[in-house]
Coordinates of C-alpha atoms and ligand atoms in Angstrom, one line a residue:
M1 CA 5.7 -18.3 -152.8
R2 CA 4.3 -18.3 -156.3
T3 CA 3.1 -21.2 -158.4
I4 CA 3.2 -20.9 -162.2
E5 CA 0.1 -22.8 -163.2
H6 CA 0.0 -22.1 -167.0
I7 CA 1.5 -23.0 -170.3
Y8 CA 0.7 -21.3 -173.5
I9 CA -1.3 -22.9 -176.3
D10 CA -3.1 -21.4 -179.3
G11 CA -2.7 -17.8 -178.1
R12 CA -4.0 -18.5 -174.6
F13 CA -2.6 -19.1 -171.1
V14 CA -4.0 -22.5 -170.2
E15 CA -3.6 -25.0 -167.3
P16 CA -1.5 -28.0 -168.5
H17 CA -2.9 -31.5 -168.5
G18 CA 0.3 -32.5 -166.6
R19 CA -0.1 -32.5 -162.9
E20 CA 3.5 -32.5 -161.5
L21 CA 4.6 -29.5 -159.5
F22 CA 8.3 -28.8 -159.8
D23 CA 10.3 -26.7 -157.3
L24 CA 12.1 -23.6 -158.4
H25 CA 15.2 -22.5 -156.3
N26 CA 17.1 -19.4 -155.7
P27 CA 20.7 -20.8 -156.2
A28 CA 22.2 -18.0 -154.2
T29 CA 20.4 -19.2 -151.0
G30 CA 19.3 -22.7 -151.9
K31 CA 15.8 -21.8 -150.9
V32 CA 12.6 -22.8 -152.8
I33 CA 11.2 -19.6 -154.3
G34 CA 8.3 -21.0 -156.4
R35 CA 6.8 -23.9 -158.2
V36 CA 5.8 -24.6 -161.8
R37 CA 3.2 -27.0 -163.0
L38 CA 4.8 -29.2 -165.7
G39 CA 3.1 -30.2 -169.0
D40 CA 3.1 -33.7 -170.4
V41 CA 2.7 -35.5 -173.7
E42 CA -0.9 -34.5 -174.1
D43 CA 0.1 -30.9 -173.8
V44 CA 2.7 -31.4 -176.5
N45 CA 0.1 -32.9 -178.8
A46 CA -2.2 -29.9 -178.2
A47 CA 0.6 -27.4 -178.8
V48 CA 1.8 -29.1 -182.0
A49 CA -1.8 -29.2 -183.2
A50 CA -2.2 -25.5 -182.6
A51 CA 1.1 -24.8 -184.4
K52 CA 0.1 -26.9 -187.3
R53 CA -3.3 -25.1 -187.6
A54 CA -1.4 -21.7 -187.6
L55 CA 1.2 -22.8 -190.1
P56 CA -0.6 -22.2 -193.5
G57 CA -1.4 -18.6 -192.4
M58 CA 2.1 -17.9 -191.1
A59 CA 3.8 -19.5 -194.1
R60 CA 1.8 -17.1 -196.4
T61 CA 2.9 -13.9 -194.6
T62 CA 5.0 -11.5 -196.6
K63 CA 8.4 -10.3 -195.5
A64 CA 6.9 -7.0 -194.5
E65 CA 4.4 -8.7 -192.2
R66 CA 7.1 -10.8 -190.6
L67 CA 9.2 -7.7 -190.0
R68 CA 6.3 -6.1 -188.3
M69 CA 5.9 -9.1 -186.0
L70 CA 9.6 -9.1 -185.1
E71 CA 9.4 -5.4 -184.4
A72 CA 6.3 -5.9 -182.1
L73 CA 8.1 -8.7 -180.3
H74 CA 11.2 -6.6 -179.8
V75 CA 9.1 -3.7 -178.3
A76 CA 7.2 -6.0 -176.0
M77 CA 10.3 -7.8 -174.8
R78 CA 12.2 -4.5 -174.4
S79 CA 9.5 -3.3 -172.0
R80 CA 10.1 -6.3 -169.8
V81 CA 13.9 -6.5 -169.6
K82 CA 14.0 -5.1 -166.0
E83 CA 11.5 -7.8 -164.9
L84 CA 13.6 -10.4 -166.8
H85 CA 16.7 -9.2 -165.1
E86 CA 15.1 -9.7 -161.7
A87 CA 13.9 -13.2 -162.6
V88 CA 17.4 -14.1 -163.9
L89 CA 18.9 -12.9 -160.6
D90 CA 16.4 -14.8 -158.4
E91 CA 16.2 -18.0 -160.3
Y92 CA 19.5 -18.4 -162.0
G93 CA 21.9 -16.2 -159.9
A94 CA 23.9 -14.7 -162.8
P95 CA 25.8 -11.7 -161.5
T96 CA 24.2 -8.3 -162.2
S97 CA 26.2 -7.4 -165.3
R98 CA 25.5 -10.7 -166.9
S99 CA 21.8 -10.6 -165.9
V100 CA 21.4 -7.2 -167.6
W101 CA 23.2 -8.5 -170.7
M102 CA 20.9 -11.5 -170.8
G103 CA 17.8 -9.3 -170.8
D104 CA 19.2 -7.1 -173.5
Y105 CA 20.2 -10.1 -175.6
A106 CA 16.7 -11.6 -175.4
A107 CA 15.1 -8.3 -176.6
D108 CA 17.7 -7.6 -179.2
S109 CA 17.4 -11.1 -180.8
F110 CA 14.3 -9.9 -182.6
L111 CA 16.0 -6.9 -184.0
V112 CA 19.0 -8.9 -185.3
A113 CA 16.7 -11.5 -186.9
A114 CA 14.7 -8.6 -188.5
R115 CA 17.9 -7.1 -189.9
T116 CA 18.8 -10.5 -191.3
L117 CA 15.4 -11.0 -192.9
A118 CA 15.3 -7.5 -194.4
D119 CA 18.3 -8.2 -196.7
Y120 CA 17.5 -11.9 -197.2
P121 CA 16.3 -13.0 -200.7
L122 CA 13.2 -15.3 -200.1
Q123 CA 12.9 -15.6 -203.9
R124 CA 15.9 -16.2 -206.1
E125 CA 16.7 -16.7 -209.8
I126 CA 19.2 -19.5 -210.2
G127 CA 19.9 -20.3 -213.9
A128 CA 16.5 -20.9 -215.5
A129 CA 14.9 -21.7 -212.2
R130 CA 13.1 -19.7 -209.7
V131 CA 13.9 -20.8 -206.1
A132 CA 11.5 -20.0 -203.3
M133 CA 12.8 -20.2 -199.8
E134 CA 9.8 -21.8 -197.9
P135 CA 9.3 -22.2 -194.2
V136 CA 10.3 -25.7 -193.1
G137 CA 7.1 -26.1 -191.0
V138 CA 6.3 -26.5 -187.3
V139 CA 9.6 -26.3 -185.4
G140 CA 10.4 -27.5 -181.9
L141 CA 12.6 -25.2 -179.9
I142 CA 14.3 -26.7 -176.8
T143 CA 16.4 -24.5 -174.5
P144 CA 18.8 -25.0 -171.5
W145 CA 18.9 -23.2 -168.2
N146 CA 22.1 -21.2 -168.7
S147 CA 20.5 -18.6 -171.0
N148 CA 16.9 -19.7 -171.2
A149 CA 15.2 -16.4 -172.1
G150 CA 17.9 -15.6 -174.7
F151 CA 17.6 -18.9 -176.5
I152 CA 13.8 -18.8 -176.5
C153 CA 13.8 -15.3 -178.1
N154 CA 16.7 -16.0 -180.5
K155 CA 15.3 -19.3 -181.8
L156 CA 11.7 -17.9 -182.0
A157 CA 12.9 -14.8 -183.8
Y158 CA 14.5 -16.8 -186.7
A159 CA 11.5 -19.2 -186.8
I160 CA 9.2 -16.2 -187.3
A161 CA 11.5 -14.6 -189.8
A162 CA 11.2 -17.8 -191.9
G163 CA 7.4 -18.0 -191.6
C164 CA 7.4 -21.1 -189.3
T165 CA 5.3 -21.8 -186.3
A166 CA 6.8 -23.1 -183.1
V167 CA 6.4 -25.3 -180.0
I168 CA 8.9 -24.2 -177.4
K169 CA 10.1 -26.4 -174.5
P170 CA 12.1 -24.1 -172.1
S171 CA 14.3 -25.5 -169.4
E172 CA 12.1 -26.7 -166.6
M173 CA 14.5 -25.0 -164.1
S174 CA 13.9 -21.5 -165.7
A175 CA 10.1 -21.2 -165.4
S176 CA 10.1 -17.7 -163.8
Q177 CA 12.2 -16.4 -166.7
T178 CA 10.0 -18.2 -169.2
D179 CA 7.0 -16.6 -167.6
V180 CA 8.3 -13.1 -168.1
V181 CA 9.2 -13.8 -171.7
L182 CA 5.8 -15.4 -172.3
R183 CA 3.9 -12.4 -171.0
A184 CA 6.0 -10.1 -173.2
L185 CA 5.4 -12.3 -176.3
H186 CA 1.7 -12.4 -175.6
E187 CA 1.6 -8.5 -175.6
A188 CA 3.0 -8.5 -179.1
G189 CA -0.3 -9.8 -180.3
L190 CA 0.8 -12.4 -182.9
P191 CA -1.8 -14.7 -184.4
A192 CA -2.9 -17.6 -182.2
G193 CA -0.8 -20.8 -182.5
V194 CA 2.2 -19.1 -184.1
Y195 CA 4.2 -20.0 -180.9
N196 CA 3.2 -22.3 -178.1
V197 CA 5.1 -22.9 -174.9
V198 CA 5.0 -26.1 -172.8
N199 CA 7.0 -26.3 -169.6
G200 CA 8.1 -29.8 -168.8
R201 CA 10.8 -32.3 -168.2
G202 CA 13.2 -33.2 -171.0
A203 CA 12.6 -36.9 -170.8
D204 CA 8.8 -36.5 -171.5
V205 CA 7.9 -33.1 -173.0
G206 CA 11.3 -32.7 -174.8
A207 CA 11.3 -36.3 -176.1
A208 CA 7.7 -36.0 -177.2
I209 CA 8.5 -33.0 -179.4
A210 CA 11.6 -34.8 -180.8
V211 CA 9.5 -37.8 -182.0
H212 CA 6.3 -35.9 -183.0
P213 CA 5.5 -36.6 -186.7
D214 CA 4.1 -33.1 -187.3
V215 CA 7.3 -31.3 -186.1
A216 CA 9.5 -30.7 -189.1
K217 CA 12.6 -29.3 -187.4
I218 CA 14.2 -29.2 -183.9
S219 CA 16.5 -26.4 -182.8
F220 CA 18.1 -27.6 -179.6
T221 CA 20.6 -26.0 -177.2
G222 CA 21.9 -28.1 -174.5
S223 CA 24.3 -31.0 -173.7
T224 CA 25.9 -33.2 -176.3
A225 CA 24.4 -36.3 -174.7
V226 CA 20.8 -35.0 -175.1
G227 CA 21.7 -33.6 -178.6
K228 CA 22.6 -37.2 -179.7
A229 CA 19.3 -38.5 -178.1
I230 CA 17.4 -35.9 -180.1
V231 CA 19.1 -37.0 -183.4
R232 CA 18.1 -40.6 -182.7
A233 CA 14.6 -39.8 -181.7
S234 CA 14.0 -37.5 -184.7
A235 CA 15.4 -39.9 -187.3
D236 CA 12.1 -41.7 -188.0
S237 CA 10.5 -38.5 -189.3
L238 CA 13.7 -37.2 -190.8
K239 CA 13.5 -33.9 -189.0
R240 CA 15.9 -31.1 -189.8
V241 CA 18.0 -30.7 -186.7
T242 CA 20.1 -27.8 -185.5
L243 CA 22.1 -28.6 -182.4
E244 CA 24.1 -26.1 -180.2
L245 CA 25.9 -28.3 -177.7
G246 CA 28.8 -28.4 -175.3
G247 CA 32.4 -27.3 -175.6
K248 CA 35.9 -27.5 -174.1
S249 CA 37.3 -24.4 -175.7
P250 CA 41.0 -23.6 -175.8
T251 CA 42.4 -20.2 -174.8
I252 CA 45.9 -19.9 -176.5
I253 CA 48.4 -17.4 -175.2
L254 CA 51.0 -17.0 -177.9
D255 CA 54.6 -16.1 -177.1
D256 CA 54.3 -12.5 -178.3
A257 CA 51.2 -11.8 -176.1
D258 CA 51.6 -9.3 -173.3
L259 CA 51.0 -11.4 -170.2
D260 CA 49.7 -8.6 -168.1
A261 CA 47.3 -7.5 -170.8
V262 CA 45.8 -10.9 -171.5
I263 CA 44.9 -11.9 -167.9
P264 CA 41.5 -10.1 -167.8
G265 CA 40.6 -11.7 -171.1
V266 CA 41.6 -15.2 -170.0
I267 CA 39.5 -14.8 -166.8
E268 CA 36.5 -13.4 -168.7
A269 CA 36.7 -16.3 -171.3
G270 CA 37.0 -18.9 -168.5
F271 CA 34.6 -17.6 -165.9
M272 CA 31.9 -15.9 -168.0
N273 CA 28.4 -16.8 -166.8
S274 CA 30.0 -18.2 -163.6
G275 CA 31.7 -20.8 -165.8
Q276 CA 28.3 -22.1 -166.9
A277 CA 28.9 -21.2 -170.6
C278 CA 29.2 -23.5 -173.5
I279 CA 31.8 -21.2 -175.1
A280 CA 33.9 -20.9 -171.9
G281 CA 37.7 -21.0 -172.6
T282 CA 38.5 -23.7 -170.0
R283 CA 41.8 -25.2 -171.5
V284 CA 44.4 -22.4 -171.1
L285 CA 47.4 -23.1 -173.3
V286 CA 50.7 -21.3 -172.5
S287 CA 54.2 -22.0 -173.7
E288 CA 56.5 -24.0 -171.4
S289 CA 58.9 -21.1 -171.2
R290 CA 56.3 -18.5 -170.1
R291 CA 54.3 -20.7 -167.8
A292 CA 55.7 -19.5 -164.4
G293 CA 55.1 -15.9 -165.2
F294 CA 51.6 -16.6 -166.5
E295 CA 50.6 -18.7 -163.5
A296 CA 51.8 -16.1 -161.0
R297 CA 49.8 -13.4 -162.7
L298 CA 46.6 -15.5 -163.1
K299 CA 46.7 -16.7 -159.5
A300 CA 47.1 -13.2 -158.2
A301 CA 44.4 -11.8 -160.4
I302 CA 41.9 -14.4 -159.4
E303 CA 42.6 -14.3 -155.7
T304 CA 42.4 -10.5 -155.6
G305 CA 39.9 -9.7 -158.3
V306 CA 37.4 -12.5 -158.8
K307 CA 34.6 -12.1 -156.3
V308 CA 32.2 -14.9 -155.7
G309 CA 28.9 -14.3 -153.9
D310 CA 25.7 -12.3 -153.9
P311 CA 24.7 -11.9 -157.6
R312 CA 23.1 -8.6 -156.8
D313 CA 26.3 -7.1 -155.5
P314 CA 27.7 -5.3 -158.6
S315 CA 31.3 -6.2 -157.7
T316 CA 30.5 -10.0 -157.9
T317 CA 31.9 -11.7 -161.0
V318 CA 31.0 -15.3 -160.2
G319 CA 27.6 -16.3 -159.0
P320 CA 26.3 -19.6 -157.7
M321 CA 25.9 -22.8 -159.8
V322 CA 22.3 -23.1 -161.0
S323 CA 21.4 -26.1 -158.8
L324 CA 22.7 -28.4 -156.1
T325 CA 23.1 -31.1 -158.8
Q326 CA 25.4 -28.8 -160.8
W327 CA 27.3 -27.8 -157.7
E328 CA 27.9 -31.5 -156.9
R329 CA 29.0 -32.1 -160.5
V330 CA 31.6 -29.3 -160.3
Q331 CA 32.8 -30.6 -157.0
R332 CA 33.2 -34.1 -158.4
Y333 CA 35.4 -32.7 -161.3
I334 CA 37.6 -30.8 -158.9
H335 CA 38.1 -33.9 -156.8
L336 CA 38.8 -35.9 -160.0
G337 CA 41.4 -33.3 -161.1
L338 CA 43.3 -33.9 -157.8
E339 CA 43.0 -37.7 -158.3
E340 CA 44.3 -37.4 -161.8
G341 CA 47.4 -35.7 -160.5
A342 CA 46.8 -32.1 -161.6
R343 CA 48.1 -29.4 -159.2
L344 CA 45.8 -26.7 -157.8
L345 CA 47.0 -23.2 -158.6
T346 CA 44.1 -21.7 -156.8
G347 CA 40.6 -22.7 -155.5
G348 CA 39.7 -26.3 -154.7
E349 CA 36.9 -28.3 -153.3
G350 CA 34.1 -26.9 -151.1
R351 CA 32.5 -23.5 -150.8
P352 CA 34.5 -20.3 -150.8
E353 CA 35.0 -18.4 -147.6
G354 CA 33.2 -15.2 -146.6
L355 CA 29.8 -16.1 -148.0
G356 CA 28.1 -14.6 -144.9
S357 CA 24.3 -15.1 -145.2
Y358 CA 24.7 -16.9 -148.5
L359 CA 26.1 -20.1 -147.0
G360 CA 23.3 -22.2 -148.3
G361 CA 24.0 -21.1 -151.9
Y362 CA 25.6 -23.3 -154.6
F363 CA 28.9 -21.4 -154.7
V364 CA 32.1 -22.9 -156.0
R365 CA 35.6 -21.7 -155.5
P366 CA 37.1 -20.3 -158.7
T367 CA 39.6 -23.1 -159.5
V368 CA 42.6 -23.4 -161.7
F369 CA 44.5 -26.6 -162.2
T370 CA 48.0 -26.7 -163.6
D371 CA 50.2 -29.6 -164.6
V372 CA 47.2 -30.8 -166.7
R373 CA 47.7 -33.2 -169.6
N374 CA 45.3 -33.1 -172.4
D375 CA 44.3 -36.7 -171.9
M376 CA 43.0 -36.1 -168.4
R377 CA 39.3 -36.1 -168.0
I378 CA 39.3 -32.5 -166.6
A379 CA 40.9 -31.5 -169.9
R380 CA 38.5 -33.5 -172.1
E381 CA 35.1 -33.2 -170.4
E382 CA 32.9 -30.2 -170.1
I383 CA 32.7 -29.3 -166.4
F384 CA 30.3 -26.3 -166.7
G385 CA 31.6 -24.4 -163.7
P386 CA 34.5 -21.9 -162.9
V387 CA 37.3 -24.5 -163.3
L388 CA 40.2 -24.0 -165.7
S389 CA 43.1 -26.2 -166.7
I390 CA 46.5 -24.9 -167.7
L391 CA 48.3 -26.9 -170.3
T392 CA 51.8 -26.1 -171.7
Y393 CA 52.9 -26.3 -175.3
R394 CA 56.4 -26.4 -176.9
D395 CA 55.8 -24.4 -180.0
E396 CA 53.0 -23.1 -182.2
D397 CA 52.4 -26.4 -184.0
D398 CA 52.1 -28.1 -180.6
A399 CA 49.7 -25.4 -179.4
V400 CA 47.5 -26.0 -182.4
A401 CA 47.7 -29.8 -182.0
I402 CA 46.6 -29.6 -178.4
A403 CA 43.9 -27.1 -179.1
N404 CA 42.4 -29.3 -181.8
D405 CA 42.8 -32.6 -179.8
T406 CA 39.2 -32.5 -178.5
T407 CA 35.9 -34.0 -179.5
Y408 CA 34.5 -30.5 -179.2
G409 CA 34.8 -27.4 -181.5
L410 CA 32.6 -24.6 -180.4
S411 CA 34.8 -21.7 -179.6
A412 CA 38.5 -20.8 -179.2
Y413 CA 40.4 -17.7 -177.9
V414 CA 43.8 -16.6 -179.2
F415 CA 45.9 -13.9 -177.6
G416 CA 49.0 -12.6 -179.3
G417 CA 50.4 -10.3 -182.0
Q418 CA 47.8 -9.8 -184.7
A419 CA 49.4 -11.6 -187.7
R420 CA 50.5 -14.6 -185.6
A421 CA 47.1 -14.8 -183.8
E422 CA 45.3 -14.9 -187.2
R423 CA 47.7 -17.5 -188.5
V424 CA 46.9 -19.8 -185.5
A425 CA 43.1 -19.0 -185.7
D426 CA 43.1 -20.2 -189.3
R427 CA 44.3 -23.6 -188.1
L428 CA 41.8 -24.2 -185.3
E429 CA 38.9 -26.6 -185.7
S430 CA 36.3 -24.4 -184.1
G431 CA 33.0 -22.8 -185.0
R432 CA 34.4 -19.5 -184.0
V433 CA 37.7 -18.0 -182.9
V434 CA 37.9 -14.8 -180.8
I435 CA 41.2 -12.9 -181.4
N436 CA 42.5 -10.7 -178.6
G437 CA 39.1 -10.4 -176.9
A438 CA 37.1 -9.1 -179.8
A439 CA 33.4 -8.4 -179.3
H440 CA 30.6 -10.8 -180.3
E441 CA 29.0 -10.3 -183.7
P442 CA 25.3 -11.3 -183.5
L443 CA 24.9 -11.4 -187.3
A444 CA 27.7 -14.0 -187.8
P445 CA 27.0 -17.7 -187.7
F446 CA 27.2 -19.4 -184.3
G447 CA 27.6 -23.1 -183.8
G448 CA 30.1 -25.9 -183.3
M449 CA 32.3 -28.2 -185.3
K450 CA 32.7 -31.9 -184.3
Q451 CA 30.5 -32.9 -181.3
S452 CA 29.8 -29.3 -180.4
G453 CA 26.8 -29.3 -182.7
L454 CA 25.1 -29.5 -186.1
G455 CA 24.4 -26.5 -188.2
R456 CA 24.5 -22.8 -187.3
E457 CA 22.3 -20.2 -185.7
N458 CA 22.2 -16.5 -186.2
G459 CA 22.3 -14.2 -189.2
V460 CA 21.9 -15.6 -192.7
F461 CA 23.1 -19.1 -191.8
G462 CA 20.7 -19.2 -188.9
L463 CA 17.7 -18.2 -191.1
D464 CA 18.7 -20.7 -193.8
A465 CA 18.2 -23.4 -191.2
Y466 CA 14.4 -22.7 -190.9
L467 CA 13.9 -22.6 -194.7
E468 CA 13.6 -25.2 -197.5
P469 CA 14.5 -24.2 -201.0
K470 CA 11.8 -25.1 -203.5
T471 CA 12.9 -25.1 -207.2
L472 CA 10.3 -23.9 -209.7
L473 CA 11.1 -24.7 -213.3
G474 CA 9.1 -22.9 -216.0
A475 CA 7.9 -20.3 -213.6
R476 CA 8.0 -16.6 -214.3
P477 CA 10.6 -14.6 -212.3
A478 CA 9.2 -13.3 -208.9
Ligands
LIG501 P1 20.4 -30.5 -171.1 O1 20.9 -31.1 -172.3 O2 20.3 -31.4 -169.9 O3 19.0 -29.9 -171.3 C1 18.7 -29.0 -172.3 C2 17.2 -29.0 -172.6 O4 16.9 -30.3 -173.2 C3 16.3 -28.8 -171.4 O5 15.2 -28.1 -171.7 C4 16.0 -30.3 -171.0 O6 14.7 -30.4 -170.3 C5 15.8 -30.8 -172.4 N1 16.0 -32.3 -172.5 C6 16.6 -33.1 -171.7 N2 16.5 -34.4 -172.1 C7 15.8 -34.4 -173.3 C8 15.4 -35.4 -174.2 N3 15.7 -36.7 -174.0 N4 14.7 -35.0 -175.3 C9 14.5 -33.7 -175.5 N5 14.8 -32.7 -174.7 C10 15.5 -33.0 -173.6 O7 21.4 -29.3 -170.9 P2 21.4 -28.2 -169.7 O8 21.9 -28.9 -168.5 O9 20.0 -27.6 -169.5 O10 22.4 -27.1 -170.2 C11 23.8 -27.3 -170.1 C12 24.3 -27.8 -171.4 O11 23.9 -27.0 -172.5 C13 25.8 -27.8 -171.4 O12 26.3 -29.0 -172.0 C14 26.2 -26.6 -172.4 O13 27.4 -26.7 -173.0 C15 25.1 -26.7 -173.3 N6 24.9 -25.3 -174.0 C16 25.3 -25.2 -175.3 C17 25.2 -23.9 -175.9 C18 25.5 -23.7 -177.3 O14 25.1 -22.7 -177.9 N7 26.3 -24.5 -177.9 C19 24.7 -22.9 -175.1 C20 24.3 -23.1 -173.8 C21 24.4 -24.3 -173.2

């Protein structure tokens, strides 16, 4: 069993000041597979100091120099994607296809940020003024466990594109994945202090970054509750804050959709990343008149086609929940759905059958409730597991009203004839709307409306968020 003893400060792997050892689990077996030594507030102070020392040099780098850094990071991360894939399988349990995607996403983040920077005007003429887009300063990057490596790389890529330096606080539950990323980043040979990584608990290391006076901006991905705590903690130093938070996304099946054709898309939207996805389409809206036909198809497709179990088996589509805590949370919500009077279409409490040697794993039965009202807690709160709710609507206006009746607004899915689907998409209060299963666009802004977040990541909007415009009057054009 391996113990990860180091964090990364000022270009070196160092032992943290913190002494706590934290167990890492394989969620498919429930067994402890390693331990990580967690950092503490002193480690945060050392990391911020290193990032602050490195900032003047980094802020002066040219666009060409930053592009070279991003290219080096991409190459280094690309050489480790297989290793990352293995770490994701062991420590997080994402099914193989998802684990592979996660490795690719982490490596490709640097390329997408480089493409964004290449076309981005860092100097602009606006009227009589010259406007210089300057790095915001030292940034704190805080990531969750459901795509830890991807969020580290994506946030760091845009920080570097902007000329910022960073202190990264990965999820404490993802230390093996962080370790692979860290060794890759180190090989890229960036100047010392440009990025620093402190493993630790949210309540101490995360909170210390959020209040630190020398941190100018926080980019956080995680739960809405912690996002709000970060806004409060960062208020005294008026940090810039980008928050990517939770969701309760609607999947709307319009009356002109082909029911057979949409089922795979509904399942993919709902159960992606084993249901542990902020953008999961967990409220499925179908018209009253087509409900019976839709339910029969969905039930049959899940019971015959959605395989839960060993994440290394390529036919598995839903892996374990990340932890026992998360498993128990999902179980509580399934129990609550029954108490609230929703009807089980498929799934339910407990572990699925046929797990064989994986009985100790944190597996959940893929579950669909029907007869769900939008005021039930299972329709309002983020469950973060493979649990869907079917709600019915009378007409298009009713569908839009139900879809928008949520405190969240991260993602939405619409299936139907093109013109009608676009008309409905225009009316949804959501940071993004996916029409008929269209593919992700990494250059487009990503983020949520309402309590799903603040600001946007990715592409031009994501880069903007790491920059401050400085207006120069009387200066010569750049
Ligand atoms: P979490 O909010 O519990 O933790 C996220 C990170 O914040 C972790 O690194 C944690 O240690 C840290 N943290 C905890 N308390 C903190 C504090 N007081 N100050 C600073 N940092 C603190 O979330 P999680 O359980 O790791 O991840 C699941 C949540 O993340 C879900 O709600 C999900 O919707 C959300 N999420 C959102 C997106 C998105 O892009 N919108 C993507 C993935 C996950």
